[in-house]
Amino acid sequence: MPPQIDRTVPLTGEGTERGLTATTFAVLRRHRGTVAAATVRVVSLCGLVALLMTATIFALAWPVFTHMRNQRIWYRHVEDPYLHDHTDLGLVALWTLPLFLILLGAGSAALQTVCSRAVAAGTQGHPRGDEPRAADPGRLRPVLAVYGLRGLIVWPLPLLTAVVADRLTGYQLDTPEPLERGTWPHTLVQASPAAAVAVAVLLRLALALAPAAAAAGLGPRAALRHSWSLTWTRSGFARVLALTLPLAALTAGTVRLVTELSLPLRPLVRAHLEQATGNFFAAYYAGILAPVLVGLLVAAAVTLPLTFTAFAVLHDRLRSPRTPPMCA
């Protein structure tokens, strides 16, 4: 009897490859136990850490909530309307945002490592019982480093441009504008943040395959260079863009849908927290955050395994020597 060949996931370089979508779902189906277990662990741990971080930030910002409550009582006493100023809370959110971004990056790197190893196990012809390990510190560290380096490459330009543009064109009380409205320097500076965001998006797309390259064995800087070279080929950028757009739409739609379905949590959290603390404003903002946190966690559990597996499959396809460079 001739030997049976497992064609659940075709080998890279076969004459008749499956489509990227079919290969992605085949990998997820083949390693569904490992990917599902890793997703549950990563999302649950990240959700717990995010909840603890949010509670800690609320505790540290409690004097702000107390001041807002006292101001509200005073304005009611003098029978004046009170519109609370949330500037201080905005500053607290701005300074603590990097902590949540680091948490998001760490969780994404762990899950992407698992998905990339699942793709490698399929495309390299490993036996069905050879499941990728969920925790591989040897590969997780380079993927984490890629996330950090990619963030440093992509986001400083739009942030710096937005700050400079606000300084030069933003309205400041009791301060004349450095650039006169209606002049072409004012128009160029005012439009510079949009141009910087467009450049950042292009850089982000060009480096989208770097985590998969790092999970495949490259170092952080080599993975970034490898992603850049794979993307800027005759078909590379078009394929990356064609994969990114529907996955981004799926993620955004899932976040929006789950957040809308979780809106009944808002009055529930607000009522219980106000009853426990006696502070309306702390309960109000906690109620706003609760559906958003649920939406992000559910969307991450649903869309990230699919996204990371698809990009790992695309990386495996593009690094084939059959893809000619754009400059060839």
mmCIF file of C-alpha atoms in Angstrom:
data_model
loop_
_atom_site.group_PDB
_atom_site.id
_atom_site.type_symbol
_atom_site.label_atom_id
_atom_site.label_comp_id
_atom_site.label_asym_id
_atom_site.label_seq_id
_atom_site.Cartn_x
_atom_site.Cartn_y
_atom_site.Cartn_z
ATOM 1 C CA MET A 1 0.000 0.000 0.000
ATOM 2 C CA PRO A 2 1.503 3.383 -0.948
ATOM 3 C CA PRO A 3 2.241 5.708 1.988
ATOM 4 C CA GLN A 4 -0.474 8.196 2.849
ATOM 5 C CA ILE A 5 0.617 11.859 2.722
ATOM 6 C CA ASP A 6 -1.067 14.322 5.048
ATOM 7 C CA ARG A 7 -2.135 17.280 2.891
ATOM 8 C CA THR A 8 -3.990 19.198 5.563
ATOM 9 C CA VAL A 9 -1.513 22.056 5.073
ATOM 10 C CA PRO A 10 0.433 21.969 1.780
ATOM 11 C CA LEU A 11 4.190 22.401 1.845
ATOM 12 C CA THR A 12 5.637 25.696 0.765
ATOM 13 C CA GLY A 13 6.810 25.528 -2.802
ATOM 14 C CA GLU A 14 4.328 22.937 -4.074
ATOM 15 C CA GLY A 15 3.188 23.384 -7.625
ATOM 16 C CA THR A 16 -0.442 23.791 -6.663
ATOM 17 C CA GLU A 17 -0.659 25.759 -3.431
ATOM 18 C CA ARG A 18 -3.852 26.375 -1.619
ATOM 19 C CA GLY A 19 -5.009 29.939 -1.316
ATOM 20 C CA LEU A 20 -3.824 31.955 1.660
ATOM 21 C CA THR A 21 -7.261 31.905 3.284
ATOM 22 C CA ALA A 22 -7.629 28.141 2.906
ATOM 23 C CA THR A 23 -4.145 27.526 4.281
ATOM 24 C CA THR A 24 -4.806 29.836 7.242
ATOM 25 C CA PHE A 25 -7.970 28.010 8.239
ATOM 26 C CA ALA A 26 -6.283 24.663 7.659
ATOM 27 C CA VAL A 27 -3.513 25.610 10.104
ATOM 28 C CA LEU A 28 -6.047 26.836 12.660
ATOM 29 C CA ARG A 29 -8.066 23.644 12.274
ATOM 30 C CA ARG A 30 -5.012 21.408 12.537
ATOM 31 C CA HIS A 31 -3.638 23.137 15.656
ATOM 32 C CA ARG A 32 -6.953 24.288 17.091
ATOM 33 C CA GLY A 33 -6.242 22.845 20.532
ATOM 34 C CA THR A 34 -2.895 24.580 20.957
ATOM 35 C CA VAL A 35 -4.036 27.901 19.490
ATOM 36 C CA ALA A 36 -7.281 27.919 21.472
ATOM 37 C CA ALA A 37 -5.520 27.097 24.749
ATOM 38 C CA ALA A 38 -2.893 29.795 24.146
ATOM 39 C CA THR A 39 -5.578 32.331 23.229
ATOM 40 C CA VAL A 40 -7.571 31.647 26.385
ATOM 41 C CA ARG A 41 -4.477 31.896 28.580
ATOM 42 C CA VAL A 42 -3.105 35.059 26.969
ATOM 43 C CA VAL A 43 -6.431 36.916 26.762
ATOM 44 C CA SER A 44 -7.441 35.916 30.303
ATOM 45 C CA LEU A 45 -4.098 36.948 31.773
ATOM 46 C CA CYS A 46 -4.045 40.224 29.853
ATOM 47 C CA GLY A 47 -7.619 40.970 30.917
ATOM 48 C CA LEU A 48 -6.784 40.310 34.559
ATOM 49 C CA VAL A 49 -3.655 42.476 34.415
ATOM 50 C CA ALA A 50 -5.565 45.253 32.619
ATOM 51 C CA LEU A 51 -8.275 45.145 35.287
ATOM 52 C CA LEU A 52 -5.694 45.362 38.085
ATOM 53 C CA MET A 53 -3.882 48.206 36.318
ATOM 54 C CA THR A 54 -7.138 50.106 35.844
ATOM 55 C CA ALA A 55 -8.084 49.658 39.487
ATOM 56 C CA THR A 56 -4.619 50.862 40.561
ATOM 57 C CA ILE A 57 -4.837 53.913 38.310
ATOM 58 C CA PHE A 58 -8.293 54.742 39.670
ATOM 59 C CA ALA A 59 -6.936 54.450 43.213
ATOM 60 C CA LEU A 60 -3.999 56.745 42.445
ATOM 61 C CA ALA A 61 -6.305 59.227 40.701
ATOM 62 C CA TRP A 62 -8.841 59.181 43.521
ATOM 63 C CA PRO A 63 -7.977 62.753 44.675
ATOM 64 C CA VAL A 64 -9.088 63.937 41.227
ATOM 65 C CA PHE A 65 -12.433 62.172 41.575
ATOM 66 C CA THR A 66 -12.799 63.547 45.103
ATOM 67 C CA HIS A 67 -12.144 67.089 43.875
ATOM 68 C CA MET A 68 -14.755 66.674 41.134
ATOM 69 C CA ARG A 69 -17.280 65.381 43.683
ATOM 70 C CA ASN A 70 -16.605 68.297 46.056
ATOM 71 C CA GLN A 71 -16.937 70.797 43.232
ATOM 72 C CA ARG A 72 -20.241 69.277 42.234
ATOM 73 C CA ILE A 73 -21.533 69.558 45.843
ATOM 74 C CA TRP A 74 -20.403 73.181 46.057
ATOM 75 C CA TYR A 75 -22.042 74.202 42.784
ATOM 76 C CA ARG A 76 -25.264 72.521 43.861
ATOM 77 C CA HIS A 77 -25.074 74.449 47.121
ATOM 78 C CA VAL A 78 -24.773 77.795 45.308
ATOM 79 C CA GLU A 79 -27.375 76.620 42.737
ATOM 80 C CA ASP A 80 -25.074 76.974 39.736
ATOM 81 C CA PRO A 81 -24.713 74.433 36.950
ATOM 82 C CA TYR A 82 -21.532 72.363 37.182
ATOM 83 C CA LEU A 83 -19.655 71.170 34.105
ATOM 84 C CA HIS A 84 -16.741 69.118 35.378
ATOM 85 C CA ASP A 85 -13.308 69.585 33.845
ATOM 86 C CA HIS A 86 -11.803 66.269 32.760
ATOM 87 C CA THR A 87 -8.396 67.703 31.812
ATOM 88 C CA ASP A 88 -6.647 66.097 34.799
ATOM 89 C CA LEU A 89 -8.154 62.719 33.978
ATOM 90 C CA GLY A 90 -7.024 63.131 30.376
ATOM 91 C CA LEU A 91 -3.463 63.698 31.573
ATOM 92 C CA VAL A 92 -3.669 60.608 33.787
ATOM 93 C CA ALA A 93 -4.909 58.537 30.837
ATOM 94 C CA LEU A 94 -2.162 59.932 28.592
ATOM 95 C CA TRP A 95 0.626 59.103 31.042
ATOM 96 C CA THR A 96 -0.681 55.596 31.753
ATOM 97 C CA LEU A 97 -1.428 54.707 28.109
ATOM 98 C CA PRO A 98 2.119 53.318 27.522
ATOM 99 C CA LEU A 99 1.518 50.722 30.246
ATOM 100 C CA PHE A 100 -1.521 49.359 28.404
ATOM 101 C CA LEU A 101 0.356 49.457 25.090
ATOM 102 C CA ILE A 102 3.171 47.400 26.638
ATOM 103 C CA LEU A 103 0.612 44.914 27.949
ATOM 104 C CA LEU A 104 -1.035 44.712 24.522
ATOM 105 C CA GLY A 105 2.323 44.202 22.833
ATOM 106 C CA ALA A 106 3.379 41.458 25.249
ATOM 107 C CA GLY A 107 0.126 39.555 24.820
ATOM 108 C CA SER A 108 0.191 39.955 21.038
ATOM 109 C CA ALA A 109 3.806 38.779 20.858
ATOM 110 C CA ALA A 110 3.033 35.653 22.909
ATOM 111 C CA LEU A 111 0.023 34.753 20.770
ATOM 112 C CA GLN A 112 1.802 35.568 17.511
ATOM 113 C CA THR A 113 4.669 33.276 18.482
ATOM 114 C CA VAL A 114 2.239 30.390 18.950
ATOM 115 C CA CYS A 115 0.453 31.049 15.646
ATOM 116 C CA SER A 116 3.712 31.409 13.707
ATOM 117 C CA ARG A 117 5.050 28.157 15.129
ATOM 118 C CA ALA A 118 1.791 26.451 14.163
ATOM 119 C CA VAL A 119 2.264 27.638 10.581
ATOM 120 C CA ALA A 120 5.879 26.461 10.611
ATOM 121 C CA ALA A 121 4.812 23.059 11.946
ATOM 122 C CA GLY A 122 2.371 22.701 9.048
ATOM 123 C CA THR A 123 4.451 24.025 6.176
ATOM 124 C CA GLN A 124 7.582 22.123 7.202
ATOM 125 C CA GLY A 125 5.751 18.813 7.174
ATOM 126 C CA HIS A 126 5.887 18.032 10.884
ATOM 127 C CA PRO A 127 3.809 15.060 12.002
ATOM 128 C CA ARG A 128 0.357 15.758 13.285
ATOM 129 C CA GLY A 129 1.287 15.023 16.883
ATOM 130 C CA ASP A 130 4.118 17.593 16.873
ATOM 131 C CA GLU A 131 2.251 20.518 18.370
ATOM 132 C CA PRO A 132 4.037 23.856 18.779
ATOM 133 C CA ARG A 133 4.763 24.767 22.356
ATOM 134 C CA ALA A 134 2.675 27.641 23.662
ATOM 135 C CA ALA A 135 5.541 29.139 25.653
ATOM 136 C CA ASP A 136 8.912 29.387 23.892
ATOM 137 C CA PRO A 137 11.063 32.078 25.537
ATOM 138 C CA GLY A 138 13.730 31.601 22.869
ATOM 139 C CA ARG A 139 11.327 32.848 20.189
ATOM 140 C CA LEU A 140 9.173 35.116 22.345
ATOM 141 C CA ARG A 141 12.026 37.491 23.191
ATOM 142 C CA PRO A 142 12.850 38.332 19.536
ATOM 143 C CA VAL A 143 9.160 38.864 18.753
ATOM 144 C CA LEU A 144 8.835 41.194 21.752
ATOM 145 C CA ALA A 145 11.928 43.067 20.601
ATOM 146 C CA VAL A 146 10.432 43.407 17.111
ATOM 147 C CA TYR A 147 7.271 44.922 18.570
ATOM 148 C CA GLY A 148 9.331 47.453 20.512
ATOM 149 C CA LEU A 149 11.596 48.387 17.599
ATOM 150 C CA ARG A 150 8.676 48.632 15.204
ATOM 151 C CA GLY A 151 6.852 50.959 17.574
ATOM 152 C CA LEU A 152 9.936 53.173 17.852
ATOM 153 C CA ILE A 153 10.209 53.313 14.068
ATOM 154 C CA VAL A 154 6.550 53.914 13.234
ATOM 155 C CA TRP A 155 4.982 56.167 15.868
ATOM 156 C CA PRO A 156 7.467 58.906 16.931
ATOM 157 C CA LEU A 157 7.054 60.788 13.628
ATOM 158 C CA PRO A 158 3.243 61.318 13.803
ATOM 159 C CA LEU A 159 3.362 62.087 17.531
ATOM 160 C CA LEU A 160 6.144 64.644 17.154
ATOM 161 C CA THR A 161 4.477 66.165 14.112
ATOM 162 C CA ALA A 162 1.154 66.505 15.940
ATOM 163 C CA VAL A 163 2.815 68.243 18.908
ATOM 164 C CA VAL A 164 4.757 70.663 16.684
ATOM 165 C CA ALA A 165 1.695 71.415 14.549
ATOM 166 C CA ASP A 166 -0.390 72.124 17.654
ATOM 167 C CA ARG A 167 2.281 74.484 18.967
ATOM 168 C CA LEU A 168 2.451 76.379 15.689
ATOM 169 C CA THR A 169 -1.208 76.415 14.638
ATOM 170 C CA GLY A 170 -3.226 75.538 17.757
ATOM 171 C CA TYR A 171 -5.223 78.170 19.573
ATOM 172 C CA GLN A 172 -3.551 79.170 22.833
ATOM 173 C CA LEU A 173 -5.195 81.570 25.281
ATOM 174 C CA ASP A 174 -3.424 84.942 25.632
ATOM 175 C CA THR A 175 -0.749 83.821 23.161
ATOM 176 C CA PRO A 176 -0.544 85.011 19.554
ATOM 177 C CA GLU A 177 -0.338 82.251 16.966
ATOM 178 C CA PRO A 178 3.201 81.763 15.585
ATOM 179 C CA LEU A 179 1.770 81.264 12.086
ATOM 180 C CA GLU A 180 -0.897 83.500 10.661
ATOM 181 C CA ARG A 181 -4.108 81.807 9.570
ATOM 182 C CA GLY A 182 -4.677 81.665 5.829
ATOM 183 C CA THR A 183 -0.995 81.634 4.868
ATOM 184 C CA TRP A 184 0.556 78.690 3.076
ATOM 185 C CA PRO A 185 2.990 77.882 5.946
ATOM 186 C CA HIS A 186 -0.006 77.647 8.292
ATOM 187 C CA THR A 187 -1.827 75.357 5.859
ATOM 188 C CA LEU A 188 1.202 73.099 5.356
ATOM 189 C CA VAL A 189 1.905 72.794 9.070
ATOM 190 C CA GLN A 190 -1.775 72.155 9.820
ATOM 191 C CA ALA A 191 -1.853 69.339 7.246
ATOM 192 C CA SER A 192 1.476 67.819 8.329
ATOM 193 C CA PRO A 193 -0.037 65.446 10.973
ATOM 194 C CA ALA A 194 -2.183 63.766 8.310
ATOM 195 C CA ALA A 195 0.868 63.320 6.078
ATOM 196 C CA ALA A 196 2.865 61.941 9.004
ATOM 197 C CA VAL A 197 0.093 59.443 9.808
ATOM 198 C CA ALA A 198 0.095 58.315 6.147
ATOM 199 C CA VAL A 199 3.862 57.748 6.324
ATOM 200 C CA ALA A 200 3.435 55.840 9.600
ATOM 201 C CA VAL A 201 0.779 53.609 8.038
ATOM 202 C CA LEU A 202 3.107 52.793 5.119
ATOM 203 C CA LEU A 203 5.946 51.987 7.519
ATOM 204 C CA ARG A 204 3.615 49.827 9.592
ATOM 205 C CA LEU A 205 2.530 47.888 6.513
ATOM 206 C CA ALA A 206 6.121 47.447 5.377
ATOM 207 C CA LEU A 207 7.056 45.980 8.776
ATOM 208 C CA ALA A 208 3.896 43.902 9.239
ATOM 209 C CA LEU A 209 5.710 40.620 8.547
ATOM 210 C CA ALA A 210 8.558 41.264 10.989
ATOM 211 C CA PRO A 211 7.036 39.400 13.995
ATOM 212 C CA ALA A 212 6.427 36.321 11.857
ATOM 213 C CA ALA A 213 10.018 36.519 10.601
ATOM 214 C CA ALA A 214 11.288 36.786 14.195
ATOM 215 C CA ALA A 215 9.181 33.792 15.226
ATOM 216 C CA ALA A 216 10.675 31.876 12.289
ATOM 217 C CA GLY A 217 14.191 32.316 13.657
ATOM 218 C CA LEU A 218 15.547 35.734 12.674
ATOM 219 C CA GLY A 219 16.863 38.316 15.081
ATOM 220 C CA PRO A 220 14.866 41.515 15.715
ATOM 221 C CA ARG A 221 16.764 43.815 13.328
ATOM 222 C CA ALA A 222 17.130 41.105 10.706
ATOM 223 C CA ALA A 223 13.380 40.436 10.937
ATOM 224 C CA LEU A 224 12.589 44.103 10.323
ATOM 225 C CA ARG A 225 14.904 44.218 7.304
ATOM 226 C CA HIS A 226 13.461 40.937 6.050
ATOM 227 C CA SER A 227 9.894 42.236 6.303
ATOM 228 C CA TRP A 228 10.885 45.410 4.460
ATOM 229 C CA SER A 229 12.481 43.454 1.624
ATOM 230 C CA LEU A 230 9.537 41.053 1.336
ATOM 231 C CA THR A 231 6.930 43.816 1.305
ATOM 232 C CA TRP A 232 8.574 45.971 -1.354
ATOM 233 C CA THR A 233 8.351 43.397 -4.126
ATOM 234 C CA ARG A 234 6.218 43.379 -7.243
ATOM 235 C CA SER A 235 3.322 41.760 -5.435
ATOM 236 C CA GLY A 236 4.355 41.958 -1.795
ATOM 237 C CA PHE A 237 2.844 45.300 -0.827
ATOM 238 C CA ALA A 238 -0.402 44.576 -2.674
ATOM 239 C CA ARG A 239 -0.757 41.228 -0.897
ATOM 240 C CA VAL A 240 0.033 42.728 2.515
ATOM 241 C CA LEU A 241 -2.495 45.507 1.918
ATOM 242 C CA ALA A 242 -5.110 43.066 0.618
ATOM 243 C CA LEU A 243 -4.706 40.994 3.785
ATOM 244 C CA THR A 244 -4.580 43.955 6.166
ATOM 245 C CA LEU A 245 -7.736 45.756 5.047
ATOM 246 C CA PRO A 246 -10.305 42.961 5.635
ATOM 247 C CA LEU A 247 -8.641 41.893 8.888
ATOM 248 C CA ALA A 248 -8.626 45.481 10.157
ATOM 249 C CA ALA A 249 -12.289 45.840 9.188
ATOM 250 C CA LEU A 250 -13.111 42.547 10.932
ATOM 251 C CA THR A 251 -11.306 43.626 14.102
ATOM 252 C CA ALA A 252 -12.904 47.081 14.184
ATOM 253 C CA GLY A 253 -16.342 45.621 13.504
ATOM 254 C CA THR A 254 -15.954 43.001 16.223
ATOM 255 C CA VAL A 255 -14.851 45.607 18.768
ATOM 256 C CA ARG A 256 -17.787 47.850 17.867
ATOM 257 C CA LEU A 257 -20.345 45.031 17.923
ATOM 258 C CA VAL A 258 -19.212 43.528 21.234
ATOM 259 C CA THR A 259 -18.935 46.974 22.835
ATOM 260 C CA GLU A 260 -22.497 47.800 21.782
ATOM 261 C CA LEU A 261 -23.745 44.461 23.097
ATOM 262 C CA SER A 262 -21.926 45.109 26.395
ATOM 263 C CA LEU A 263 -23.490 48.533 26.989
ATOM 264 C CA PRO A 264 -25.894 47.115 29.635
ATOM 265 C CA LEU A 265 -22.794 46.702 31.807
ATOM 266 C CA ARG A 266 -22.420 50.479 32.003
ATOM 267 C CA PRO A 267 -25.327 51.288 34.372
ATOM 268 C CA LEU A 268 -24.675 48.075 36.309
ATOM 269 C CA VAL A 269 -21.032 48.913 37.027
ATOM 270 C CA ARG A 270 -21.880 52.557 37.675
ATOM 271 C CA ALA A 271 -24.588 51.732 40.211
ATOM 272 C CA HIS A 272 -22.536 49.180 42.146
ATOM 273 C CA LEU A 273 -19.370 51.278 42.235
ATOM 274 C CA GLU A 274 -21.209 54.447 43.243
ATOM 275 C CA GLN A 275 -22.953 52.548 46.022
ATOM 276 C CA ALA A 276 -19.619 51.119 47.218
ATOM 277 C CA THR A 277 -17.549 54.320 47.010
ATOM 278 C CA GLY A 278 -20.059 57.170 47.139
ATOM 279 C CA ASN A 279 -18.249 58.871 44.246
ATOM 280 C CA PHE A 280 -20.392 59.437 41.181
ATOM 281 C CA PHE A 281 -17.528 60.424 38.868
ATOM 282 C CA ALA A 282 -15.375 57.376 39.587
ATOM 283 C CA ALA A 283 -18.406 55.158 38.972
ATOM 284 C CA TYR A 284 -19.284 57.124 35.813
ATOM 285 C CA TYR A 285 -15.879 56.644 34.174
ATOM 286 C CA ALA A 286 -15.622 53.027 35.303
ATOM 287 C CA GLY A 287 -18.987 52.398 33.639
ATOM 288 C CA ILE A 288 -17.676 53.931 30.408
ATOM 289 C CA LEU A 289 -14.568 51.733 30.438
ATOM 290 C CA ALA A 290 -16.278 48.408 31.249
ATOM 291 C CA PRO A 291 -17.926 47.752 27.823
ATOM 292 C CA VAL A 292 -14.782 48.921 26.026
ATOM 293 C CA LEU A 293 -12.615 46.469 27.974
ATOM 294 C CA VAL A 294 -15.025 43.610 27.232
ATOM 295 C CA GLY A 295 -15.108 44.553 23.544
ATOM 296 C CA LEU A 296 -11.303 44.616 23.276
ATOM 297 C CA LEU A 297 -10.866 41.274 25.039
ATOM 298 C CA VAL A 298 -13.523 39.466 22.993
ATOM 299 C CA ALA A 299 -12.239 40.969 19.737
ATOM 300 C CA ALA A 300 -8.694 39.913 20.643
ATOM 301 C CA ALA A 301 -9.805 36.346 21.337
ATOM 302 C CA VAL A 302 -11.748 36.137 18.068
ATOM 303 C CA THR A 303 -9.594 38.011 15.572
ATOM 304 C CA LEU A 304 -5.964 37.874 16.734
ATOM 305 C CA PRO A 305 -5.381 34.125 16.156
ATOM 306 C CA LEU A 306 -6.792 34.483 12.644
ATOM 307 C CA THR A 307 -4.766 37.644 11.971
ATOM 308 C CA PHE A 308 -1.451 36.306 13.259
ATOM 309 C CA THR A 309 -1.844 32.985 11.466
ATOM 310 C CA ALA A 310 -2.719 34.719 8.195
ATOM 311 C CA PHE A 311 0.338 36.984 8.373
ATOM 312 C CA ALA A 312 2.564 34.017 9.212
ATOM 313 C CA VAL A 313 1.219 32.163 6.170
ATOM 314 C CA LEU A 314 1.736 35.244 4.000
ATOM 315 C CA HIS A 315 5.306 35.583 5.287
ATOM 316 C CA ASP A 316 5.920 31.948 4.413
ATOM 317 C CA ARG A 317 4.563 32.533 0.905
ATOM 318 C CA LEU A 318 6.458 35.759 0.214
ATOM 319 C CA ARG A 319 9.833 34.464 1.340
ATOM 320 C CA SER A 320 9.659 31.849 -1.400
ATOM 321 C CA PRO A 321 12.431 32.487 -3.973
ATOM 322 C CA ARG A 322 9.790 32.624 -6.698
ATOM 323 C CA THR A 323 8.810 36.155 -5.569
ATOM 324 C CA PRO A 324 11.055 38.537 -7.566
ATOM 325 C CA PRO A 325 12.207 41.791 -5.950
ATOM 326 C CA MET A 326 10.644 45.014 -7.146
ATOM 327 C CA CYS A 327 13.987 46.300 -8.353
ATOM 328 C CA ALA A 328 14.626 43.199 -10.512
#
